[in-house]
Amino acid sequence: MAIENNNPLEQQNNPDRNGSNGDATTASTRRRKKPRRDGKGSNTKTNNPTTTKSGKSSGRRGGKGQAGTDNQALSTAVDPNLAASDAADDAAAMAEGGIKAVGNQRIIPFMKIEKPMALLSLFMVIGSIIAIAVNGLNLGLDFTGGVSADVRYEQPVEQVAVVQALADNGFDDAVVQYLGTREELLVRLPPQSDNVDGLNTDLTQALALPNNTATISNVNIIGSQVGNEVYLNSVMALVLALVCMLGYVALRFQFKLSLGAVLSLFHDAVVTIGVFALFGFPFDLTVLAAVLALIGYSLNDTIVVYDRIRENFRRVRGITPEQTIDLSLTETLRRTIMTISTVLLVVLAMLFLGGEGLYWFSVALFIGLLAGTYSSTYIASSIPLRMGLSRDDFIVKVKPEFEEEIVTFNDPKMFEQDNV
């Protein structure tokens, strides 16, 4: 069916052009002057791409449109090819386990493989706990005690040369770190004899390099009791950090989300420590600092996801909680990829260019970053979902005593005034 008039709204509001329903002034008053609910004018023009908005413009331009006609007809039929394409897109999206979002952006069905990922996480946590219990941690000198010495050279020196010189003189498993400059170093050794004077003399001879004299300014002997106290304080710091994170997320968001966040942080810490126990990597205070830093990073990544989940539960209607979480993870995926990429660049730079002092710190960060990104997607989001997370958890409900009473006042004279 074709309509010869160029304004479909005028034809709908003026069904009789001969004035049977009133004069032109009354018809123009009835005409809708505001856009319809889609915000683009007539629904016919919006839903039908073949309507003559182009026909009107072609008429104003002097007939440069189709076939050069003066008055282009408006087609009200829906394009069957467009409808078939939309139906095919919807069917393909549902077959993939996702739905369509704003702008035809498909949602990645993260929760579709939730159960296999949960089994993988459980396997990694149990394996890490077994590795820690069976192999134990290769604790560094900070935990086991030993000898610490401040050394100053006349000329810059390499860490590898110092370690090799100590090993040649019978001081094995030495740890050498720079103290601000390449002339000042901190040397840490396993427990030695309690004779400080003899130890000072032996170290001075062992640290001497060709054409580069070493001077030892301070020698400290750290007992095993101090190392055990440091170890217990480290464990307490880790537990206290997790408890504080639980309280923060519970107050900031919701208890179901806080439980998922803490379990994901526990997963990251246990997996990182388990890898060190499995392969026998040295575990010292720098590695512990990396684990604590990972807890903060992983929580930050989880908070971003939780904030989007809360927003979508309040904003989006008509979809399941699982689809809401998929939508939130899809919307934050680009931010997650950019964040993990930039942080990994810094970690890899420290790993290969930071020297011996930052090597194991960088290794712990690298392992924890991978575990933290994975846990923010599957552990921190899937656990609240299995606990029954829904839209009701984010809606503020008004208590009955604060509800206002609605009073309706019907005055017959008011309706008479309106009719007049």
Short mmCIF file of C-alpha atoms in Angstrom, two decimals, residues 50-396:
data_model
loop_
_atom_site.label_atom_id
_atom_site.label_comp_id
_atom_site.label_asym_id
_atom_site.label_seq_id
_atom_site.Cartn_x
_atom_site.Cartn_y
_atom_site.Cartn_z
CA THR A 50 11.93 1.98 3.31
CA THR A 51 9.77 4.93 4.39
CA THR A 52 10.24 8.18 2.57
CA LYS A 53 12.31 10.32 4.76
CA SER A 54 14.67 10.01 1.81
CA GLY A 55 11.70 10.57 -0.46
CA LYS A 56 10.95 13.90 1.20
CA SER A 57 14.55 15.00 0.95
CA SER A 58 14.69 13.93 -2.69
CA GLY A 59 11.59 15.98 -3.38
CA ARG A 60 13.19 19.04 -1.81
CA ARG A 61 16.37 18.48 -3.78
CA GLY A 62 14.57 18.52 -7.07
CA GLY A 63 14.08 14.84 -7.73
CA LYS A 64 17.59 13.47 -7.45
CA GLY A 65 16.28 10.32 -5.70
CA GLN A 66 14.92 7.22 -7.29
CA ALA A 67 13.78 7.52 -10.94
CA GLY A 68 13.69 11.34 -10.68
CA THR A 69 9.98 11.53 -9.68
CA ASP A 70 8.49 14.66 -8.08
CA ASN A 71 6.50 12.92 -5.36
CA GLN A 72 8.06 9.76 -3.92
CA ALA A 73 5.59 7.21 -2.50
CA LEU A 74 5.96 5.97 1.10
CA SER A 75 6.11 2.24 1.54
CA THR A 76 4.71 0.95 4.84
CA ALA A 77 5.75 -2.67 4.40
CA VAL A 78 8.60 -4.11 6.52
CA ASP A 79 11.63 -5.29 4.60
CA PRO A 80 11.48 -9.12 4.75
CA ASN A 81 15.25 -9.44 4.34
CA LEU A 82 15.88 -7.20 7.37
CA ALA A 83 13.39 -9.12 9.52
CA ALA A 84 14.94 -12.43 8.49
CA SER A 85 18.41 -11.09 9.33
CA ASP A 86 17.31 -10.00 12.82
CA ALA A 87 15.68 -13.37 13.45
CA ALA A 88 18.83 -15.16 12.34
CA ASP A 89 20.98 -12.98 14.64
CA ASP A 90 18.70 -13.69 17.60
CA ALA A 91 18.74 -17.43 16.91
CA ALA A 92 22.55 -17.44 16.59
CA ALA A 93 22.97 -15.48 19.82
CA MET A 94 20.68 -17.82 21.75
CA ALA A 95 22.45 -20.84 20.29
CA GLU A 96 25.74 -19.48 21.60
CA GLY A 97 24.24 -19.11 25.05
CA GLY A 98 24.14 -15.32 25.00
CA ILE A 99 21.63 -12.56 24.42
CA LYS A 100 21.70 -9.32 22.47
CA ALA A 101 22.55 -6.08 24.24
CA VAL A 102 22.36 -2.43 23.24
CA GLY A 103 23.74 -1.82 19.78
CA ASN A 104 23.48 -5.52 18.83
CA GLN A 105 26.53 -6.27 20.99
CA ARG A 106 26.56 -9.93 21.91
CA ILE A 107 27.17 -11.01 25.46
CA ILE A 108 29.93 -13.54 26.06
CA PRO A 109 28.45 -16.50 27.97
CA PHE A 110 31.07 -16.71 30.73
CA MET A 111 28.79 -18.60 33.09
CA LYS A 112 28.17 -21.32 30.51
CA ILE A 113 31.45 -23.01 31.52
CA GLU A 114 31.07 -22.14 35.18
CA LYS A 115 31.05 -25.73 36.47
CA PRO A 116 34.24 -26.87 34.67
CA MET A 117 36.01 -23.75 35.91
CA ALA A 118 34.80 -24.43 39.46
CA LEU A 119 36.24 -27.95 39.30
CA LEU A 120 39.52 -26.55 37.96
CA SER A 121 39.71 -24.03 40.82
CA LEU A 122 38.97 -26.72 43.39
CA PHE A 123 41.68 -28.94 41.91
CA MET A 124 44.25 -26.12 42.00
CA VAL A 125 43.44 -25.17 45.61
CA ILE A 126 43.60 -28.78 46.85
CA GLY A 127 46.82 -29.41 44.92
CA SER A 128 48.40 -26.26 46.38
CA ILE A 129 47.45 -27.22 49.93
CA ILE A 130 48.92 -30.71 49.43
CA ALA A 131 52.14 -29.23 48.00
CA ILE A 132 52.47 -26.86 50.98
CA ALA A 133 51.83 -29.68 53.47
CA VAL A 134 54.12 -32.25 51.82
CA ASN A 135 56.99 -30.22 50.38
CA GLY A 136 56.80 -27.21 52.65
CA LEU A 137 58.10 -23.77 51.77
CA ASN A 138 61.72 -23.06 51.00
CA LEU A 139 61.85 -20.30 53.58
CA GLY A 140 64.43 -17.58 53.13
CA LEU A 141 66.74 -16.06 55.67
CA ASP A 142 64.04 -13.65 56.83
CA PHE A 143 62.16 -16.58 58.34
CA THR A 144 64.89 -19.06 59.26
CA GLY A 145 67.47 -16.61 60.59
CA GLY A 146 71.07 -16.18 59.49
CA VAL A 147 73.70 -13.49 59.00
CA SER A 148 73.12 -10.03 57.57
CA ALA A 149 76.02 -7.75 56.61
CA ASP A 150 76.22 -4.26 55.12
CA VAL A 151 79.07 -4.12 52.58
CA ARG A 152 80.52 -1.15 50.74
CA TYR A 153 82.91 -1.40 47.75
CA GLU A 154 85.22 1.27 46.41
CA GLN A 155 83.95 0.75 42.84
CA PRO A 156 80.60 -0.43 41.40
CA VAL A 157 80.20 -4.18 41.50
CA GLU A 158 77.87 -6.78 40.04
CA GLN A 159 75.71 -8.99 42.28
CA VAL A 160 76.72 -12.14 40.40
CA ALA A 161 80.40 -11.47 41.06
CA VAL A 162 79.79 -11.06 44.79
CA VAL A 163 77.73 -14.25 45.02
CA GLN A 164 80.40 -16.19 43.12
CA ALA A 165 83.16 -14.84 45.37
CA LEU A 166 81.26 -15.92 48.49
CA ALA A 167 80.58 -19.38 47.04
CA ASP A 168 84.29 -19.86 46.24
CA ASN A 169 85.12 -19.18 49.89
CA GLY A 170 82.55 -21.57 51.34
CA PHE A 171 79.59 -19.21 51.85
CA ASP A 172 76.83 -20.89 49.85
CA ASP A 173 73.22 -19.78 49.30
CA ALA A 174 74.07 -16.10 49.71
CA VAL A 175 71.54 -13.41 48.87
CA VAL A 176 72.94 -10.08 47.64
CA GLN A 177 70.89 -6.91 47.19
CA TYR A 178 71.77 -3.32 46.31
CA LEU A 179 71.19 -0.58 48.88
CA GLY A 180 70.54 2.47 46.72
CA THR A 181 73.82 2.44 44.76
CA ARG A 182 75.93 -0.20 43.08
CA GLU A 183 78.70 0.27 45.64
CA GLU A 184 76.55 -0.53 48.70
CA LEU A 185 75.13 -4.02 49.14
CA LEU A 186 73.26 -6.10 51.68
CA VAL A 187 74.62 -9.64 52.01
CA ARG A 188 72.53 -12.31 53.72
CA LEU A 189 73.85 -15.76 54.54
CA PRO A 190 72.47 -18.92 56.17
CA PRO A 191 73.21 -19.41 59.90
CA GLN A 192 76.95 -19.40 60.60
CA SER A 193 79.07 -19.55 63.76
CA ASP A 194 78.24 -17.25 66.66
CA ASN A 195 81.76 -15.75 66.68
CA VAL A 196 81.14 -12.31 65.18
CA ASP A 197 84.79 -11.27 65.06
CA GLY A 198 85.94 -14.36 63.21
CA LEU A 199 82.94 -14.17 60.90
CA ASN A 200 83.72 -10.54 60.10
CA THR A 201 87.27 -11.40 59.14
CA ASP A 202 86.23 -14.35 56.96
CA LEU A 203 83.60 -12.27 55.17
CA THR A 204 86.06 -9.46 54.49
CA GLN A 205 88.43 -11.90 52.83
CA ALA A 206 85.65 -13.61 50.88
CA LEU A 207 84.16 -10.35 49.63
CA ALA A 208 87.45 -8.94 48.38
CA LEU A 209 87.49 -8.65 44.57
CA PRO A 210 90.40 -7.87 42.27
CA ASN A 211 91.19 -4.12 42.40
CA ASN A 212 88.05 -3.55 44.47
CA THR A 213 88.28 -3.58 48.26
CA ALA A 214 85.20 -4.32 50.38
CA THR A 215 84.45 -2.78 53.77
CA ILE A 216 81.91 -4.38 56.14
CA SER A 217 80.16 -1.74 58.25
CA ASN A 218 77.73 -3.91 60.19
CA VAL A 219 77.20 -7.64 60.83
CA ASN A 220 73.98 -8.93 62.41
CA ILE A 221 73.22 -12.49 63.46
CA ILE A 222 69.48 -13.25 63.25
CA GLY A 223 68.31 -16.13 65.41
CA SER A 224 65.70 -18.69 64.46
CA GLN A 225 63.32 -17.39 67.13
CA VAL A 226 63.14 -14.01 65.40
CA GLY A 227 62.51 -15.79 62.10
CA ASN A 228 59.61 -17.76 63.59
CA GLU A 229 58.07 -14.54 64.90
CA VAL A 230 58.34 -12.97 61.47
CA TYR A 231 56.70 -16.07 59.94
CA LEU A 232 53.76 -15.98 62.38
CA ASN A 233 53.31 -12.24 61.94
CA SER A 234 53.25 -12.72 58.17
CA VAL A 235 50.51 -15.34 58.40
CA MET A 236 48.51 -13.10 60.74
CA ALA A 237 48.88 -10.18 58.33
CA LEU A 238 47.55 -12.32 55.48
CA VAL A 239 44.54 -13.49 57.50
CA LEU A 240 43.82 -9.99 58.77
CA ALA A 241 43.89 -8.63 55.21
CA LEU A 242 41.30 -11.21 54.10
CA VAL A 243 39.02 -10.43 57.06
CA CYS A 244 39.22 -6.69 56.39
CA MET A 245 38.38 -7.29 52.72
CA LEU A 246 35.36 -9.36 53.77
CA GLY A 247 34.02 -6.56 55.95
CA TYR A 248 34.65 -3.88 53.33
CA VAL A 249 32.87 -5.65 50.48
CA ALA A 250 29.98 -6.64 52.79
CA LEU A 251 29.43 -2.98 53.77
CA ARG A 252 30.08 -1.61 50.29
CA PHE A 253 28.01 -4.10 48.31
CA GLN A 254 26.35 -7.22 49.70
CA PHE A 255 27.33 -10.19 51.88
CA LYS A 256 26.98 -12.71 49.04
CA LEU A 257 29.42 -10.71 46.97
CA SER A 258 31.81 -10.28 49.90
CA LEU A 259 31.99 -14.04 50.43
CA GLY A 260 32.77 -14.57 46.75
CA ALA A 261 35.46 -11.87 46.85
CA VAL A 262 37.20 -13.33 49.91
CA LEU A 263 37.15 -16.86 48.49
CA SER A 264 38.67 -15.59 45.25
CA LEU A 265 41.41 -13.76 47.20
CA PHE A 266 42.08 -16.92 49.20
CA HIS A 267 42.30 -18.82 45.92
CA ASP A 268 44.89 -16.38 44.54
CA ALA A 269 47.07 -16.47 47.66
CA VAL A 270 46.96 -20.26 48.05
CA VAL A 271 47.69 -20.96 44.37
CA THR A 272 50.66 -18.55 44.35
CA ILE A 273 52.15 -20.01 47.54
CA GLY A 274 51.41 -23.54 46.31
CA VAL A 275 53.43 -22.99 43.13
CA PHE A 276 56.40 -21.87 45.23
CA ALA A 277 56.03 -24.94 47.44
CA LEU A 278 55.67 -27.31 44.46
CA PHE A 279 58.80 -26.16 42.64
CA GLY A 280 60.86 -25.27 45.72
CA PHE A 281 61.23 -21.59 44.92
CA PRO A 282 62.69 -19.49 47.79
CA PHE A 283 60.00 -17.83 49.88
CA ASP A 284 61.13 -14.68 51.69
CA LEU A 285 59.66 -11.33 52.70
CA THR A 286 59.72 -10.02 49.13
CA VAL A 287 57.51 -12.91 48.00
CA LEU A 288 55.19 -12.29 50.94
CA ALA A 289 54.99 -8.62 49.92
CA ALA A 290 54.05 -9.76 46.41
CA VAL A 291 51.24 -11.95 47.78
CA LEU A 292 49.84 -9.05 49.81
CA ALA A 293 50.07 -6.80 46.76
CA LEU A 294 48.18 -9.42 44.74
CA ILE A 295 45.35 -9.38 47.27
CA GLY A 296 44.94 -5.65 46.75
CA TYR A 297 45.13 -5.91 42.95
CA SER A 298 42.68 -8.81 42.74
CA LEU A 299 40.23 -7.06 45.05
CA ASN A 300 40.38 -3.92 42.91
CA ASP A 301 39.59 -5.96 39.79
CA THR A 302 36.75 -7.72 41.61
CA ILE A 303 35.27 -4.42 42.87
CA VAL A 304 35.03 -3.12 39.29
CA VAL A 305 33.10 -6.22 38.25
CA TYR A 306 30.84 -6.05 41.33
CA ASP A 307 30.02 -2.41 40.69
CA ARG A 308 28.88 -3.22 37.17
CA ILE A 309 26.88 -6.24 38.41
CA ARG A 310 25.03 -4.06 40.91
CA GLU A 311 24.36 -1.42 38.27
CA ASN A 312 23.00 -3.92 35.74
CA PHE A 313 20.78 -5.65 38.32
CA ARG A 314 19.13 -2.28 38.98
CA ARG A 315 19.06 -1.06 35.39
CA VAL A 316 18.40 -4.08 33.14
CA ARG A 317 15.04 -5.83 33.31
CA GLY A 318 13.68 -9.03 31.84
CA ILE A 319 16.84 -11.16 31.92
CA THR A 320 18.02 -13.86 34.30
CA PRO A 321 20.70 -13.27 36.99
CA GLU A 322 23.11 -15.45 35.01
CA GLN A 323 22.64 -13.27 31.93
CA THR A 324 23.09 -10.15 34.07
CA ILE A 325 26.46 -11.40 35.29
CA ASP A 326 27.46 -12.33 31.73
CA LEU A 327 26.52 -8.82 30.62
CA SER A 328 28.58 -7.26 33.42
CA LEU A 329 31.63 -9.40 32.67
CA THR A 330 31.36 -8.61 28.97
CA GLU A 331 31.18 -4.87 29.62
CA THR A 332 34.24 -4.95 31.91
CA LEU A 333 36.25 -7.34 29.70
CA ARG A 334 37.99 -4.59 27.75
CA ARG A 335 39.01 -2.80 30.93
CA THR A 336 40.28 -6.07 32.43
CA ILE A 337 42.38 -6.86 29.36
CA MET A 338 43.92 -3.38 29.27
CA THR A 339 44.71 -3.44 33.01
CA ILE A 340 46.28 -6.89 33.07
CA SER A 341 48.31 -6.11 29.93
CA THR A 342 49.86 -2.94 31.31
CA VAL A 343 50.61 -4.53 34.71
CA LEU A 344 52.16 -7.60 33.07
CA LEU A 345 54.48 -5.37 31.03
CA VAL A 346 55.83 -3.85 34.25
CA VAL A 347 56.13 -7.25 35.93
CA LEU A 348 57.98 -8.76 32.97
CA ALA A 349 60.33 -5.77 32.91
CA MET A 350 61.15 -6.36 36.60
CA LEU A 351 61.48 -10.08 35.98
CA PHE A 352 64.09 -9.81 33.23
CA LEU A 353 65.72 -6.46 34.04
CA GLY A 354 65.24 -6.00 37.78
CA GLY A 355 68.12 -8.19 38.90
CA GLU A 356 68.36 -10.85 41.58
CA GLY A 357 66.66 -8.77 44.26
CA LEU A 358 63.38 -8.43 42.34
CA TYR A 359 63.38 -11.79 40.55
CA TRP A 360 61.25 -13.88 42.91
CA PHE A 361 59.07 -10.90 43.71
CA SER A 362 58.29 -10.62 39.99
CA VAL A 363 57.69 -14.37 39.68
CA ALA A 364 55.13 -14.27 42.50
CA LEU A 365 53.40 -11.27 40.91
CA PHE A 366 53.27 -12.97 37.51
CA ILE A 367 51.66 -16.11 38.93
CA GLY A 368 49.24 -14.15 41.07
CA LEU A 369 48.16 -11.82 38.27
CA LEU A 370 47.07 -14.75 36.12
CA ALA A 371 45.26 -16.37 39.04
CA GLY A 372 43.65 -13.07 40.08
CA THR A 373 42.26 -12.29 36.63
CA TYR A 374 40.81 -15.78 36.39
CA SER A 375 39.30 -15.68 39.88
CA SER A 376 37.65 -12.28 39.34
CA THR A 377 35.76 -13.73 36.39
CA TYR A 378 34.73 -17.17 37.60
CA ILE A 379 35.14 -17.47 41.36
CA ALA A 380 34.10 -14.02 42.56
CA SER A 381 31.09 -13.96 40.21
CA SER A 382 29.92 -17.58 40.21
CA ILE A 383 29.82 -18.07 43.99
CA PRO A 384 27.30 -15.23 44.61
CA LEU A 385 25.25 -16.54 41.68
CA ARG A 386 25.05 -19.99 43.28
CA MET A 387 24.07 -18.36 46.57
CA GLY A 388 20.94 -16.95 44.93
CA LEU A 389 22.05 -13.46 43.94
CA SER A 390 19.13 -11.55 42.40
CA ARG A 391 17.81 -8.08 41.77
CA ASP A 392 16.12 -7.99 45.19
CA ASP A 393 19.55 -7.88 46.85
CA PHE A 394 20.25 -4.43 45.38
CA ILE A 395 16.87 -2.72 45.73
CA VAL A 396 16.37 -0.50 48.76
#
